[in-house]
mmCIF file of C-alpha atoms in Angstrom:
data_model
loop_
_atom_site.group_PDB
_atom_site.id
_atom_site.type_symbol
_atom_site.label_atom_id
_atom_site.label_comp_id
_atom_site.label_asym_id
_atom_site.label_seq_id
_atom_site.Cartn_x
_atom_site.Cartn_y
_atom_site.Cartn_z
ATOM 1 C CA UNK A 1 -44.810 2.533 -31.115
ATOM 2 C CA UNK A 2 -43.768 6.079 -30.373
ATOM 3 C CA UNK A 3 -44.225 8.350 -27.412
ATOM 4 C CA UNK A 4 -47.046 10.326 -29.021
ATOM 5 C CA UNK A 5 -49.164 7.201 -28.392
ATOM 6 C CA UNK A 6 -50.551 7.512 -31.907
ATOM 7 C CA UNK A 7 -47.971 6.424 -34.453
ATOM 8 C CA UNK A 8 -47.303 2.710 -34.746
ATOM 9 C CA UNK A 9 -45.069 0.978 -37.238
ATOM 10 C CA UNK A 10 -45.522 -2.764 -37.829
ATOM 11 C CA UNK A 11 -44.729 -5.508 -40.334
ATOM 12 C CA UNK A 12 -47.106 -7.886 -42.192
ATOM 13 C CA UNK A 13 -46.271 -10.743 -39.833
ATOM 14 C CA UNK A 14 -47.882 -8.872 -36.926
ATOM 15 C CA UNK A 15 -51.043 -8.407 -38.973
ATOM 16 C CA UNK A 16 -51.269 -12.179 -39.480
ATOM 17 C CA UNK A 17 -50.402 -13.113 -35.900
ATOM 18 C CA UNK A 18 -52.805 -10.687 -34.219
ATOM 19 C CA UNK A 19 -55.515 -10.873 -36.892
ATOM 20 C CA UNK A 20 -55.489 -7.174 -37.815
ATOM 21 C CA UNK A 21 -56.744 -7.482 -41.401
ATOM 22 C CA UNK A 22 -60.230 -6.186 -40.558
ATOM 23 C CA UNK A 23 -58.673 -3.190 -38.792
ATOM 24 C CA UNK A 24 -56.507 -2.418 -41.836
ATOM 25 C CA UNK A 25 -59.441 -2.719 -44.222
ATOM 26 C CA UNK A 26 -61.542 -0.412 -42.069
ATOM 27 C CA UNK A 27 -58.740 2.166 -41.935
ATOM 28 C CA UNK A 28 -58.361 2.106 -45.733
ATOM 29 C CA UNK A 29 -62.088 2.592 -46.227
ATOM 30 C CA UNK A 30 -62.250 5.518 -43.802
ATOM 31 C CA UNK A 31 -58.887 6.979 -44.838
ATOM 32 C CA UNK A 32 -57.595 6.971 -41.268
ATOM 33 C CA UNK A 33 -54.302 5.783 -39.779
ATOM 34 C CA UNK A 34 -53.914 2.583 -37.803
ATOM 35 C CA UNK A 35 -52.916 4.019 -34.437
ATOM 36 C CA UNK A 36 -51.555 2.309 -31.377
ATOM 37 C CA UNK A 37 -54.841 2.927 -29.575
ATOM 38 C CA UNK A 38 -56.771 1.097 -32.311
ATOM 39 C CA UNK A 39 -54.392 -1.869 -32.216
ATOM 40 C CA UNK A 40 -54.646 -2.068 -28.422
ATOM 41 C CA UNK A 41 -58.451 -1.939 -28.555
ATOM 42 C CA UNK A 42 -58.438 -4.727 -31.137
ATOM 43 C CA UNK A 43 -56.125 -7.122 -29.285
ATOM 44 C CA UNK A 44 -57.158 -6.418 -25.672
ATOM 45 C CA UNK A 45 -60.288 -8.532 -25.973
ATOM 46 C CA UNK A 46 -58.115 -11.623 -26.515
ATOM 47 C CA UNK A 47 -55.624 -10.914 -23.714
ATOM 48 C CA UNK A 48 -55.981 -11.560 -19.986
ATOM 49 C CA UNK A 49 -53.672 -8.676 -19.036
ATOM 50 C CA UNK A 50 -53.420 -4.952 -19.743
ATOM 51 C CA UNK A 51 -51.031 -4.624 -22.712
ATOM 52 C CA UNK A 52 -51.424 -0.830 -22.694
ATOM 53 C CA UNK A 53 -50.111 -0.689 -19.122
ATOM 54 C CA UNK A 54 -47.090 -2.789 -20.106
ATOM 55 C CA UNK A 55 -46.292 -0.403 -22.969
ATOM 56 C CA UNK A 56 -46.797 2.714 -20.813
ATOM 57 C CA UNK A 57 -44.393 1.429 -18.135
ATOM 58 C CA UNK A 58 -41.849 0.549 -20.817
ATOM 59 C CA UNK A 59 -42.042 4.006 -22.424
ATOM 60 C CA UNK A 60 -42.224 6.023 -19.206
ATOM 61 C CA UNK A 61 -39.823 4.076 -16.980
ATOM 62 C CA UNK A 62 -37.634 2.287 -19.524
ATOM 63 C CA UNK A 63 -38.475 -1.167 -18.152
ATOM 64 C CA UNK A 64 -38.512 -4.121 -20.505
ATOM 65 C CA UNK A 65 -41.244 -6.741 -20.327
ATOM 66 C CA UNK A 66 -41.215 -10.376 -21.367
ATOM 67 C CA UNK A 67 -44.315 -12.557 -21.502
ATOM 68 C CA UNK A 68 -44.106 -16.280 -22.201
ATOM 69 C CA UNK A 69 -46.961 -18.485 -23.404
ATOM 70 C CA UNK A 70 -49.532 -15.730 -23.773
ATOM 71 C CA UNK A 71 -52.912 -17.120 -24.832
ATOM 72 C CA UNK A 72 -54.368 -15.069 -27.682
ATOM 73 C CA UNK A 73 -57.572 -16.694 -28.853
ATOM 74 C CA UNK A 74 -56.540 -20.141 -30.070
ATOM 75 C CA UNK A 75 -52.909 -19.083 -30.432
ATOM 76 C CA UNK A 76 -49.980 -19.172 -28.032
ATOM 77 C CA UNK A 77 -47.614 -16.203 -28.266
ATOM 78 C CA UNK A 78 -44.511 -14.773 -26.648
ATOM 79 C CA UNK A 79 -44.143 -11.019 -26.283
ATOM 80 C CA UNK A 80 -41.052 -8.978 -25.557
ATOM 81 C CA UNK A 81 -40.986 -5.202 -25.216
ATOM 82 C CA UNK A 82 -38.035 -2.849 -24.763
ATOM 83 C CA UNK A 83 -37.649 0.940 -24.803
ATOM 84 C CA UNK A 84 -36.061 2.683 -27.774
ATOM 85 C CA UNK A 85 -33.459 4.982 -26.214
ATOM 86 C CA UNK A 86 -31.519 7.753 -27.897
ATOM 87 C CA UNK A 87 -28.553 9.639 -26.453
ATOM 88 C CA UNK A 88 -28.960 11.312 -23.082
ATOM 89 C CA UNK A 89 -31.231 8.438 -22.020
ATOM 90 C CA UNK A 90 -34.180 9.852 -23.937
ATOM 91 C CA UNK A 91 -36.877 7.278 -24.605
ATOM 92 C CA UNK A 92 -38.624 7.866 -27.917
ATOM 93 C CA UNK A 93 -40.771 4.752 -28.055
ATOM 94 C CA UNK A 94 -41.082 1.022 -27.565
ATOM 95 C CA UNK A 95 -40.222 -1.910 -29.796
ATOM 96 C CA UNK A 96 -42.357 -5.020 -29.305
ATOM 97 C CA UNK A 97 -41.521 -8.476 -30.643
ATOM 98 C CA UNK A 98 -44.387 -10.956 -30.972
ATOM 99 C CA UNK A 99 -43.786 -14.612 -31.848
ATOM 100 C CA UNK A 100 -46.431 -17.220 -32.613
ATOM 101 C CA UNK A 101 -45.314 -20.432 -30.862
ATOM 102 C CA UNK A 102 -48.612 -22.281 -31.272
ATOM 103 C CA UNK A 103 -47.195 -24.974 -33.547
ATOM 104 C CA UNK A 104 -44.153 -25.592 -31.355
ATOM 105 C CA UNK A 105 -46.375 -25.938 -28.266
ATOM 106 C CA UNK A 106 -48.582 -28.461 -30.088
ATOM 107 C CA UNK A 107 -45.481 -30.443 -31.062
ATOM 108 C CA UNK A 108 -44.210 -30.250 -27.478
ATOM 109 C CA UNK A 109 -47.516 -31.535 -26.081
ATOM 110 C CA UNK A 110 -47.582 -34.323 -28.661
ATOM 111 C CA UNK A 111 -44.031 -35.298 -27.691
ATOM 112 C CA UNK A 112 -44.955 -35.364 -23.998
ATOM 113 C CA UNK A 113 -48.012 -37.496 -24.716
ATOM 114 C CA UNK A 114 -45.914 -39.905 -26.784
ATOM 115 C CA UNK A 115 -43.265 -40.250 -24.067
ATOM 116 C CA UNK A 116 -45.940 -40.751 -21.425
ATOM 117 C CA UNK A 117 -47.760 -43.455 -23.396
ATOM 118 C CA UNK A 118 -44.540 -45.150 -24.504
ATOM 119 C CA UNK A 119 -43.191 -45.129 -20.955
ATOM 120 C CA UNK A 120 -46.306 -46.754 -19.527
ATOM 121 C CA UNK A 121 -46.418 -49.341 -22.320
ATOM 122 C CA UNK A 122 -42.745 -50.249 -21.840
ATOM 123 C CA UNK A 123 -42.931 -50.575 -18.063
ATOM 124 C CA UNK A 124 -45.011 -53.775 -18.052
ATOM 125 C CA UNK A 125 -42.808 -55.928 -20.328
ATOM 126 C CA UNK A 126 -39.623 -54.574 -18.742
ATOM 127 C CA UNK A 127 -40.895 -55.420 -15.266
ATOM 128 C CA UNK A 128 -41.679 -58.944 -16.437
ATOM 129 C CA UNK A 129 -38.253 -59.332 -18.102
ATOM 130 C CA UNK A 130 -36.509 -58.048 -14.982
ATOM 131 C CA UNK A 131 -38.398 -60.513 -12.779
ATOM 132 C CA UNK A 132 -37.618 -63.447 -15.080
ATOM 133 C CA UNK A 133 -33.885 -62.678 -15.243
ATOM 134 C CA UNK A 134 -33.718 -62.305 -11.464
ATOM 135 C CA UNK A 135 -35.426 -65.676 -11.023
ATOM 136 C CA UNK A 136 -33.021 -67.318 -13.504
ATOM 137 C CA UNK A 137 -29.965 -65.843 -11.789
ATOM 138 C CA UNK A 138 -31.302 -66.903 -8.398
ATOM 139 C CA UNK A 139 -31.546 -70.470 -9.678
ATOM 140 C CA UNK A 140 -27.906 -70.420 -10.807
ATOM 141 C CA UNK A 141 -26.800 -68.790 -7.572
ATOM 142 C CA UNK A 142 -28.035 -71.719 -5.512
ATOM 143 C CA UNK A 143 -26.196 -74.278 -7.636
ATOM 144 C CA UNK A 144 -22.597 -75.394 -7.260
ATOM 145 C CA UNK A 145 -20.189 -77.074 -9.647
ATOM 146 C CA UNK A 146 -21.431 -75.303 -12.768
ATOM 147 C CA UNK A 147 -19.913 -76.498 -16.022
ATOM 148 C CA UNK A 148 -18.453 -74.229 -18.741
ATOM 149 C CA UNK A 149 -21.704 -74.070 -20.712
ATOM 150 C CA UNK A 150 -23.752 -73.265 -17.616
ATOM 151 C CA UNK A 151 -21.298 -70.532 -16.619
ATOM 152 C CA UNK A 152 -21.594 -69.123 -20.124
ATOM 153 C CA UNK A 153 -25.377 -69.211 -19.924
ATOM 154 C CA UNK A 154 -25.297 -67.462 -16.559
ATOM 155 C CA UNK A 155 -23.119 -64.770 -18.100
ATOM 156 C CA UNK A 156 -25.674 -64.277 -20.878
ATOM 157 C CA UNK A 157 -28.464 -63.899 -18.325
ATOM 158 C CA UNK A 158 -26.399 -61.375 -16.327
ATOM 159 C CA UNK A 159 -25.848 -59.376 -19.503
ATOM 160 C CA UNK A 160 -29.596 -59.446 -20.205
ATOM 161 C CA UNK A 161 -30.262 -58.242 -16.649
ATOM 162 C CA UNK A 162 -27.777 -55.404 -17.098
ATOM 163 C CA UNK A 163 -29.415 -54.254 -20.346
ATOM 164 C CA UNK A 164 -32.904 -54.556 -18.859
ATOM 165 C CA UNK A 165 -31.834 -52.411 -15.895
ATOM 166 C CA UNK A 166 -30.449 -49.826 -18.309
ATOM 167 C CA UNK A 167 -33.745 -49.815 -20.212
ATOM 168 C CA UNK A 168 -35.672 -49.403 -16.957
ATOM 169 C CA UNK A 169 -33.539 -46.373 -16.045
ATOM 170 C CA UNK A 170 -33.952 -44.982 -19.569
ATOM 171 C CA UNK A 171 -37.742 -45.312 -19.411
ATOM 172 C CA UNK A 172 -37.825 -43.661 -15.979
ATOM 173 C CA UNK A 173 -35.668 -40.807 -17.310
ATOM 174 C CA UNK A 174 -38.067 -40.431 -20.228
ATOM 175 C CA UNK A 175 -41.029 -40.348 -17.857
ATOM 176 C CA UNK A 176 -39.251 -37.802 -15.656
ATOM 177 C CA UNK A 177 -38.700 -35.512 -18.648
ATOM 178 C CA UNK A 178 -42.424 -35.616 -19.312
ATOM 179 C CA UNK A 179 -43.212 -34.912 -15.657
ATOM 180 C CA UNK A 180 -40.739 -32.005 -15.582
ATOM 181 C CA UNK A 181 -42.227 -30.382 -18.702
ATOM 182 C CA UNK A 182 -45.706 -30.766 -17.199
ATOM 183 C CA UNK A 183 -44.605 -29.518 -13.776
ATOM 184 C CA UNK A 184 -45.579 -32.848 -12.181
ATOM 185 C CA UNK A 185 -42.203 -34.217 -11.099
ATOM 186 C CA UNK A 186 -42.507 -35.447 -7.537
ATOM 187 C CA UNK A 187 -39.417 -35.454 -5.305
ATOM 188 C CA UNK A 188 -39.591 -36.678 -1.714
ATOM 189 C CA UNK A 189 -36.249 -35.882 -0.044
ATOM 190 C CA UNK A 190 -35.411 -37.491 3.281
ATOM 191 C CA UNK A 191 -32.377 -38.432 5.369
ATOM 192 C CA UNK A 192 -30.622 -41.209 3.454
ATOM 193 C CA UNK A 193 -27.559 -43.286 4.345
ATOM 194 C CA UNK A 194 -25.585 -42.952 1.136
ATOM 195 C CA UNK A 195 -23.295 -45.900 1.850
ATOM 196 C CA UNK A 196 -26.262 -48.262 1.995
ATOM 197 C CA UNK A 197 -27.433 -47.202 -1.468
ATOM 198 C CA UNK A 198 -23.911 -47.389 -2.902
ATOM 199 C CA UNK A 199 -23.306 -50.813 -1.325
ATOM 200 C CA UNK A 200 -26.565 -52.233 -2.711
ATOM 201 C CA UNK A 201 -25.782 -50.894 -6.173
ATOM 202 C CA UNK A 202 -22.234 -52.285 -6.109
ATOM 203 C CA UNK A 203 -23.510 -55.717 -5.016
ATOM 204 C CA UNK A 204 -25.994 -55.689 -7.877
ATOM 205 C CA UNK A 205 -23.406 -54.689 -10.495
ATOM 206 C CA UNK A 206 -20.389 -56.680 -9.227
ATOM 207 C CA UNK A 207 -21.280 -59.921 -11.085
ATOM 208 C CA UNK A 208 -21.382 -58.036 -14.390
ATOM 209 C CA UNK A 209 -17.876 -56.697 -13.777
ATOM 210 C CA UNK A 210 -16.668 -60.195 -12.840
ATOM 211 C CA UNK A 211 -17.898 -61.531 -16.168
ATOM 212 C CA UNK A 212 -15.574 -59.057 -17.892
ATOM 213 C CA UNK A 213 -12.619 -60.167 -15.822
ATOM 214 C CA UNK A 214 -12.488 -57.111 -13.631
ATOM 215 C CA UNK A 215 -13.746 -56.333 -10.165
ATOM 216 C CA UNK A 216 -16.022 -53.781 -8.594
ATOM 217 C CA UNK A 217 -15.162 -53.258 -4.944
ATOM 218 C CA UNK A 218 -16.515 -50.748 -2.466
ATOM 219 C CA UNK A 219 -13.719 -49.526 -0.226
ATOM 220 C CA UNK A 220 -14.093 -47.937 3.161
ATOM 221 C CA UNK A 221 -17.352 -46.026 3.225
ATOM 222 C CA UNK A 222 -17.975 -43.415 5.875
ATOM 223 C CA UNK A 223 -21.477 -43.252 7.273
ATOM 224 C CA UNK A 224 -22.479 -40.316 5.093
ATOM 225 C CA UNK A 225 -26.034 -39.073 5.514
ATOM 226 C CA UNK A 226 -27.524 -36.974 2.738
ATOM 227 C CA UNK A 227 -30.889 -35.301 2.248
ATOM 228 C CA UNK A 228 -32.227 -36.776 -0.994
ATOM 229 C CA UNK A 229 -34.961 -38.824 -2.605
ATOM 230 C CA UNK A 230 -33.741 -42.453 -2.278
ATOM 231 C CA UNK A 231 -35.819 -43.573 -5.265
ATOM 232 C CA UNK A 232 -33.979 -41.084 -7.478
ATOM 233 C CA UNK A 233 -30.508 -41.513 -5.978
ATOM 234 C CA UNK A 234 -29.964 -45.148 -6.931
ATOM 235 C CA UNK A 235 -30.729 -44.590 -10.669
ATOM 236 C CA UNK A 236 -27.920 -42.029 -10.765
ATOM 237 C CA UNK A 237 -25.448 -44.743 -9.752
ATOM 238 C CA UNK A 238 -27.034 -47.244 -12.120
ATOM 239 C CA UNK A 239 -26.441 -44.749 -14.920
ATOM 240 C CA UNK A 240 -22.759 -44.362 -14.051
ATOM 241 C CA UNK A 241 -21.700 -47.981 -13.477
ATOM 242 C CA UNK A 242 -22.755 -49.435 -16.866
ATOM 243 C CA UNK A 243 -20.651 -46.747 -18.528
ATOM 244 C CA UNK A 244 -17.683 -47.730 -16.354
ATOM 245 C CA UNK A 245 -18.323 -51.378 -17.226
ATOM 246 C CA UNK A 246 -18.329 -50.604 -20.945
ATOM 247 C CA UNK A 247 -14.822 -49.169 -20.755
ATOM 248 C CA UNK A 248 -13.477 -51.548 -18.112
ATOM 249 C CA UNK A 249 -10.509 -53.721 -19.095
ATOM 250 C CA UNK A 250 -11.235 -57.316 -19.987
#
């Protein structure tokens, strides 16, 4: 668009995105130009903001504008406008970029729905598997004088528990990604004794390190108090320790 508010130059893609074919046909029949005013009148009915005001501010004050996820009928668009400036800071018009992101938003919603459904479906069997492995390990813990085969079996169960815990963390991460994209992630920070969380995590992971012939020991731990969500702090440690275990000697 140019500063005379009449001339407007556009490409065929804009005609398709904004549905301007009827306007073009009418202009050809009447032998008139497609002006900026006509385009604005055509598209304003499908917008919930004043596009003319955005363009005027851009041309008069040189301010860019950027609009994300603009609803235009049944389409979702992004709009970006910037002044066209010549030497001596003279603004001669505005260039506007319009992108149709409808398909990408549909794909994004479908992905979120898939992750949400998959996460809920995976939670139930994983919870059951976690409970069963904990019960099996508890049975071995209360027994003494285990033979070689029983020690080997206990090691297998510990490995299963480790992988199940990793899957649980993975599913929770997947669910969190969905919540973040939907703006529904809930965080409840509070005063947390970090050493207690670290100690509990180390105690849970230590047997897995022992099976590999190495040790996981928590040294002196100062009584550090942090402001965090305890339910989201422990998974961070559970993400780190399996990686350390994978590369541990033994």
